mmCIF file of C-alpha atoms in Angstrom:
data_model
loop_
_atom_site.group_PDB
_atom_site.id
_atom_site.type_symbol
_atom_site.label_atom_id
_atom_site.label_comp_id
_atom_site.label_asym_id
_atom_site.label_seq_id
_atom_site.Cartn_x
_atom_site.Cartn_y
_atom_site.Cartn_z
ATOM 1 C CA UNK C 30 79.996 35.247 162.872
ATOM 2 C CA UNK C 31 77.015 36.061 164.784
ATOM 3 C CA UNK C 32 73.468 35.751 163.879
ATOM 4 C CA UNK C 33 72.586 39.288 163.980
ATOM 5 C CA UNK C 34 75.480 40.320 160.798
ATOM 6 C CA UNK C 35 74.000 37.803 158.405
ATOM 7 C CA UNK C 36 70.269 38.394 159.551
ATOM 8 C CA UNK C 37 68.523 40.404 156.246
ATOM 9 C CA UNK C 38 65.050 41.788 157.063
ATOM 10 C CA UNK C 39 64.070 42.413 153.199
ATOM 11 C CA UNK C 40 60.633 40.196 153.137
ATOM 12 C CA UNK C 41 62.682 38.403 150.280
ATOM 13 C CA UNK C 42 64.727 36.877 153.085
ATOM 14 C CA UNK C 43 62.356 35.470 155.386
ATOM 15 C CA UNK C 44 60.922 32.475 153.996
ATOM 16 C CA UNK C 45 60.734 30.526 150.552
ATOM 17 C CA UNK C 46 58.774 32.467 148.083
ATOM 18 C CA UNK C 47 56.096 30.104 146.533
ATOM 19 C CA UNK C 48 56.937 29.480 142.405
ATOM 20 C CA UNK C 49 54.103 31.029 141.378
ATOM 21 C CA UNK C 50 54.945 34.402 143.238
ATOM 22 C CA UNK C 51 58.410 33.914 141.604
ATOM 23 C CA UNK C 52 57.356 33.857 138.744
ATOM 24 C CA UNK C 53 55.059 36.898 138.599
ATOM 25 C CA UNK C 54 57.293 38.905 140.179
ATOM 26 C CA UNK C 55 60.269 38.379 137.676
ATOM 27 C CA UNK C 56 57.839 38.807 135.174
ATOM 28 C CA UNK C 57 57.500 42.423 136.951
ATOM 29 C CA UNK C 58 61.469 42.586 137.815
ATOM 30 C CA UNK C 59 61.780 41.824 133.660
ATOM 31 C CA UNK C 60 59.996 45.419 132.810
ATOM 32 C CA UNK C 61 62.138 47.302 135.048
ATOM 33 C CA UNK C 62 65.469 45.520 134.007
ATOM 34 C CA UNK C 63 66.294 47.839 131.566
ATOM 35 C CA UNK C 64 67.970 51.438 132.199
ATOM 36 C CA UNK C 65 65.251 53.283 129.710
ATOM 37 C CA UNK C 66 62.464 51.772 131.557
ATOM 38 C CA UNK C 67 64.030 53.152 135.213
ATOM 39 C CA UNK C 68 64.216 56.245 134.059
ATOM 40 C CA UNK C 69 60.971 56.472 132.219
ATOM 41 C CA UNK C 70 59.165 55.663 135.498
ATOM 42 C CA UNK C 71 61.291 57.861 137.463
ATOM 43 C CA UNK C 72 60.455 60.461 135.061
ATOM 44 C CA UNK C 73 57.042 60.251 134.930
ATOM 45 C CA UNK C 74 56.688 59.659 138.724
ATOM 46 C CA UNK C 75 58.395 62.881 139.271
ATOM 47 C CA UNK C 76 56.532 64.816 136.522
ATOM 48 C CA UNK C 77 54.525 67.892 137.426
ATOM 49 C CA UNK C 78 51.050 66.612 138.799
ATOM 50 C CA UNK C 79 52.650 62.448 138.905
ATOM 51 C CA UNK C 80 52.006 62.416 135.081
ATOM 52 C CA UNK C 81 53.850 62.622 132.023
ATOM 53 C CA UNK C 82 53.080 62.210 128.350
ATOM 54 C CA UNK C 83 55.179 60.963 125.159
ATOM 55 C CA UNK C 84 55.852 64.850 124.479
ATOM 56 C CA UNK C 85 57.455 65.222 128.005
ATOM 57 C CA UNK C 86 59.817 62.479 127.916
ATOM 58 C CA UNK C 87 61.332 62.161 124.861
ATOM 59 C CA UNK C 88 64.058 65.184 124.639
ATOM 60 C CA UNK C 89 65.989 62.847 127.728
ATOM 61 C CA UNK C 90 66.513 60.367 125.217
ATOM 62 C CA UNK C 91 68.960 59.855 122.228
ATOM 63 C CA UNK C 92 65.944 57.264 121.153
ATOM 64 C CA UNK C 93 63.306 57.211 118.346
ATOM 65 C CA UNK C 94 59.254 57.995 119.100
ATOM 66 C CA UNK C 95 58.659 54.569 118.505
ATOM 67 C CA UNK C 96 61.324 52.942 120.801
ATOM 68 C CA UNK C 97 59.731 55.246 123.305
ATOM 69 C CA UNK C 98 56.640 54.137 122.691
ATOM 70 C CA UNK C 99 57.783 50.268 122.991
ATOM 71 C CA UNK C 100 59.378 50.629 126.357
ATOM 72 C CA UNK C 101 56.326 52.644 127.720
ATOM 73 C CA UNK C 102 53.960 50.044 126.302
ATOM 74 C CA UNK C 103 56.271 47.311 128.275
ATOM 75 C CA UNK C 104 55.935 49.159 131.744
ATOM 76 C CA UNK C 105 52.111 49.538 130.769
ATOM 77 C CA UNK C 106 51.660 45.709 130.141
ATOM 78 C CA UNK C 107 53.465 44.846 133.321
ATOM 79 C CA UNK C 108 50.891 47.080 134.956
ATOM 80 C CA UNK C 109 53.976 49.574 136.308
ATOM 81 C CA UNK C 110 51.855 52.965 134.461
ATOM 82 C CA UNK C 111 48.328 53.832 132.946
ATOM 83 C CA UNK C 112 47.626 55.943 130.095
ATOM 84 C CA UNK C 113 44.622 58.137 129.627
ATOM 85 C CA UNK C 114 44.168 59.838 126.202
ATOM 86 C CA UNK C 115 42.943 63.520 126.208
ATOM 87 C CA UNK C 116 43.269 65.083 122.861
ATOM 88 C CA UNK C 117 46.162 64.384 120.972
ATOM 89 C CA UNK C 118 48.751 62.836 123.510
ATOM 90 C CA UNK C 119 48.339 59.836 125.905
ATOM 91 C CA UNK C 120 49.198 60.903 129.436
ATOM 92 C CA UNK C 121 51.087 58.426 131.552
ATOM 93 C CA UNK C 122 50.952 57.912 135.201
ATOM 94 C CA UNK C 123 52.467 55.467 137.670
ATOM 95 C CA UNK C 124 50.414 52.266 139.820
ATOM 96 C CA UNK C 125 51.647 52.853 142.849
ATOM 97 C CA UNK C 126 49.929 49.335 143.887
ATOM 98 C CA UNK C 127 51.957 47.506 141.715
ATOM 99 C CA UNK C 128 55.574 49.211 142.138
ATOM 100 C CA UNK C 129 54.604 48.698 145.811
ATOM 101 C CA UNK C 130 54.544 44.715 145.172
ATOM 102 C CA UNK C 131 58.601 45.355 144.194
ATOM 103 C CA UNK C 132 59.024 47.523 147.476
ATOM 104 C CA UNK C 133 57.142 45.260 149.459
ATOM 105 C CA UNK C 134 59.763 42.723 148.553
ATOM 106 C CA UNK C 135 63.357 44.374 148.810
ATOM 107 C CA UNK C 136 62.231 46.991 151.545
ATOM 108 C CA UNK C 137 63.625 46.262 155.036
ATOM 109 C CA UNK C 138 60.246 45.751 157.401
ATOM 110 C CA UNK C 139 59.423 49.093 159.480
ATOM 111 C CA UNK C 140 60.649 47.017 162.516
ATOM 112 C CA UNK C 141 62.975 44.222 162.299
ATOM 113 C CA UNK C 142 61.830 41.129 164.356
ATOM 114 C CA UNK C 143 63.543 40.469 167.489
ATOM 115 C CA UNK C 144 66.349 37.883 167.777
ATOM 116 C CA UNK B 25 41.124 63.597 139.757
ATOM 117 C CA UNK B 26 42.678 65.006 142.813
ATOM 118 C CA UNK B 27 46.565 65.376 143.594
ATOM 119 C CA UNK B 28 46.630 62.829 146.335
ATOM 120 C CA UNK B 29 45.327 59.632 144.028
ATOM 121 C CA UNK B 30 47.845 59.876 141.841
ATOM 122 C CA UNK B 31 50.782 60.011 144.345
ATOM 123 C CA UNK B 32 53.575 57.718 144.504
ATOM 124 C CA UNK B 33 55.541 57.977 147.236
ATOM 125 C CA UNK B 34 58.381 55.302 146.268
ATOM 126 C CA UNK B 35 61.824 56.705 145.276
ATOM 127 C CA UNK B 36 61.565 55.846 142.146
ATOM 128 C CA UNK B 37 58.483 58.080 141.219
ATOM 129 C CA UNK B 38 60.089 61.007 142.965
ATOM 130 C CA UNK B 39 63.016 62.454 141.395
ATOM 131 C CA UNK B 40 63.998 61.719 137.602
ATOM 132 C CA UNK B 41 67.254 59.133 137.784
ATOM 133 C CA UNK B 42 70.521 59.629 136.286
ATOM 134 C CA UNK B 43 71.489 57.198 133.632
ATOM 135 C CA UNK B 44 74.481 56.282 135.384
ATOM 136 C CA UNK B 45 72.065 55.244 138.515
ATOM 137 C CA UNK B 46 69.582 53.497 135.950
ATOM 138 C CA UNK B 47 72.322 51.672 134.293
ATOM 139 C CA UNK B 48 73.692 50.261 137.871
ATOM 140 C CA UNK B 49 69.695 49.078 138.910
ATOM 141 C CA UNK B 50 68.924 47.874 135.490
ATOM 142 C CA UNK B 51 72.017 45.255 136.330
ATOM 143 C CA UNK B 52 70.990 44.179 140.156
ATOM 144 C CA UNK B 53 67.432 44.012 138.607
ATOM 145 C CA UNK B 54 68.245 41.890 135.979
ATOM 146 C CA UNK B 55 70.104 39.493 138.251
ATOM 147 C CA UNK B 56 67.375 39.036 139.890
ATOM 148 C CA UNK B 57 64.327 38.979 137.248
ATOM 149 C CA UNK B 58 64.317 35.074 137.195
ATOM 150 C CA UNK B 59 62.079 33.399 139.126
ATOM 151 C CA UNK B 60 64.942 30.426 139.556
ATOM 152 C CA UNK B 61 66.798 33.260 140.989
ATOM 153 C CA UNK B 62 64.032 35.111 143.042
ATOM 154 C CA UNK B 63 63.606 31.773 144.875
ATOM 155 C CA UNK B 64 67.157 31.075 145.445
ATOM 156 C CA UNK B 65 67.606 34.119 147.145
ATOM 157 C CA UNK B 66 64.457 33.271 149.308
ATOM 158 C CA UNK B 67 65.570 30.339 150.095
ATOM 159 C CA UNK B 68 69.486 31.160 150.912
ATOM 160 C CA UNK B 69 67.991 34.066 153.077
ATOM 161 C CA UNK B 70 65.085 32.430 155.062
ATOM 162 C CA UNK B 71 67.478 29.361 156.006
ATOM 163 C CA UNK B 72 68.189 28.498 159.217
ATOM 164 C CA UNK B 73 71.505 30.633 160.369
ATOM 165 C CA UNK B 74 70.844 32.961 156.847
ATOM 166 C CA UNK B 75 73.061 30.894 154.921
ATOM 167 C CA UNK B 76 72.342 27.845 152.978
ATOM 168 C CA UNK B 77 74.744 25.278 150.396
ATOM 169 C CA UNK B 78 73.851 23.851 147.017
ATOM 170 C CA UNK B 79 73.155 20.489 148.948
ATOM 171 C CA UNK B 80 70.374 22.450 150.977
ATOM 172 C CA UNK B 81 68.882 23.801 147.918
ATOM 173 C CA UNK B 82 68.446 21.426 144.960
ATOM 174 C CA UNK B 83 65.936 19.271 146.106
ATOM 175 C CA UNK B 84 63.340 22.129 146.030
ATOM 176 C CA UNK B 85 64.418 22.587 142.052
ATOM 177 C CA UNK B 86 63.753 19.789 139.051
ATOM 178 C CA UNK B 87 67.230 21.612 137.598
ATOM 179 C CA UNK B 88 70.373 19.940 137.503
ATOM 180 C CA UNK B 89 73.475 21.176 139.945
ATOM 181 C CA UNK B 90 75.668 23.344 137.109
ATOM 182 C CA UNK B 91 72.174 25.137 136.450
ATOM 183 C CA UNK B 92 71.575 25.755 139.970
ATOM 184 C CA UNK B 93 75.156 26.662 140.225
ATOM 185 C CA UNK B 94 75.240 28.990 137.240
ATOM 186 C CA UNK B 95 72.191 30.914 138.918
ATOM 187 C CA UNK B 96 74.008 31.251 141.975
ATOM 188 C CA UNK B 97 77.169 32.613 140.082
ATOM 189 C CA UNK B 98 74.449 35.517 138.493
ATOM 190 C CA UNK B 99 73.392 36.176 142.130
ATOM 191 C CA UNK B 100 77.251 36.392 143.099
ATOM 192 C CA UNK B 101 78.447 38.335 140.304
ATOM 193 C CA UNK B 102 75.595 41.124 141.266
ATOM 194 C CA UNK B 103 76.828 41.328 144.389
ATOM 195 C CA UNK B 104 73.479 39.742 146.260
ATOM 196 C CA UNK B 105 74.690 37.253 147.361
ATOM 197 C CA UNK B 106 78.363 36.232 148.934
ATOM 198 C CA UNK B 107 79.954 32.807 149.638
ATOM 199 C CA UNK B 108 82.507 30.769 151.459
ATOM 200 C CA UNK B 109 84.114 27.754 150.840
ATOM 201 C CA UNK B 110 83.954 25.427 154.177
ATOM 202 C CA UNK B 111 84.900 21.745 153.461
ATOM 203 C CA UNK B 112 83.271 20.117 150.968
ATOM 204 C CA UNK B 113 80.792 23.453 150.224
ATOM 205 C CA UNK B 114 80.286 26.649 149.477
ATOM 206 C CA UNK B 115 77.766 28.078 151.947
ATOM 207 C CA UNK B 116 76.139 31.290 150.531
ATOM 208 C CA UNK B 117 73.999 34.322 152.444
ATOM 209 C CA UNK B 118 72.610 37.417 151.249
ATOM 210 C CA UNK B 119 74.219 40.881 151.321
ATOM 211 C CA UNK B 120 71.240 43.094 152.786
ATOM 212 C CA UNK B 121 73.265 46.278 151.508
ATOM 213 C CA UNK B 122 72.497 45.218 147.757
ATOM 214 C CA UNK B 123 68.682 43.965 148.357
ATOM 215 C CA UNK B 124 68.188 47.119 150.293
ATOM 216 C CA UNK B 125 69.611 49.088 146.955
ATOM 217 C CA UNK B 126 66.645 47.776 145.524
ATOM 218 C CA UNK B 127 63.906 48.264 148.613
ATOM 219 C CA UNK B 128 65.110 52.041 148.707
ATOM 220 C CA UNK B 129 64.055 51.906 145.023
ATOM 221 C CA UNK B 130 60.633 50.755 145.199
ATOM 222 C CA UNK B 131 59.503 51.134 148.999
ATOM 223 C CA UNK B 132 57.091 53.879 150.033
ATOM 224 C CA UNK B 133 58.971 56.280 152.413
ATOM 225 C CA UNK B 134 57.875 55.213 156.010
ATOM 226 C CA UNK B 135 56.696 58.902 156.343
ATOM 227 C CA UNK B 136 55.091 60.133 152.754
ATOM 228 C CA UNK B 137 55.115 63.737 152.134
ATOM 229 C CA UNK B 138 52.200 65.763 152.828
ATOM 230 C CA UNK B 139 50.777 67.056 150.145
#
């Protein structure tokens, strides 16, 4: 086998990460593990204007309000979305800084190194 | 606040995903939201030749071998990792096809939409 077919360019595969960046980025990883919490990101991502609230979400989901609530409140305590309150609803929105941090991990580099 | 602050250009914050897609990612991502894990991959990817044994990583965990081994088995079963047996060891290297799963994910596009 040569070098070049096991060589993986994802910044996760080019040298030890330290334990303390392990450990806040599963703590990250943990808030997006979950299929509800995907889509709820990818939904409000994609939302007219990159921002979705409570009252835009919930007719995807076979869930209660509150179980929506809970997983939102997860991706907001991991720092994944922001809410802003204007009248009655909360309107969510994504960090782009911090779903970066995952990208910045997996995500092949622009241009691999040379062999 | 204007359009352009509130832009995400990862994947995941541009189209809604379908459950079936969210249910697949929800899996690789929970393989991998350990930090254990996170810094086994690390390590099996950044050594020398992309591949790496049990023997080459223990010493850099105070876990015994069947935990080491039964985080290596999560990273297997996901499909992130791949091993053969040679001698006395199994050495183990990433699969860049299921870590880039996850970088397609999360990663900005190299060319964000103008808006």
């Amino acid at each position: 086998m040569s070098l070049a077919t096991i060589q993986c360019c994802a910044p996760i595969a080019r040298e030890p990460l330290s334990e303390g960046d392990a450990a806040e980025l599963a703590t990250l990883l943990k808030a997006v593990a979950d299929p509800v919490r995907l889509r709820l990101l990818s939904m409000i991502g994609s939302h007219t204007g990159g921002e979705a609230c409570v009252c835009d979400l919930t007719d995807a989901f076979e869930l209660t309000a509150p179980t929506i609530s809970h997983h939102l409140k997860v991706l907001r305590t991991a720092g994944l979305i922001d809410g802003e309150r204007r009248g009655t609803w909360v309107y969510y929105r994504i960090v782009p800084e911090t779903v970066n941090k995952l990208g910045a991990l997996f995500a092949p580099l622009a241009e691999p190194a040379t062999v």
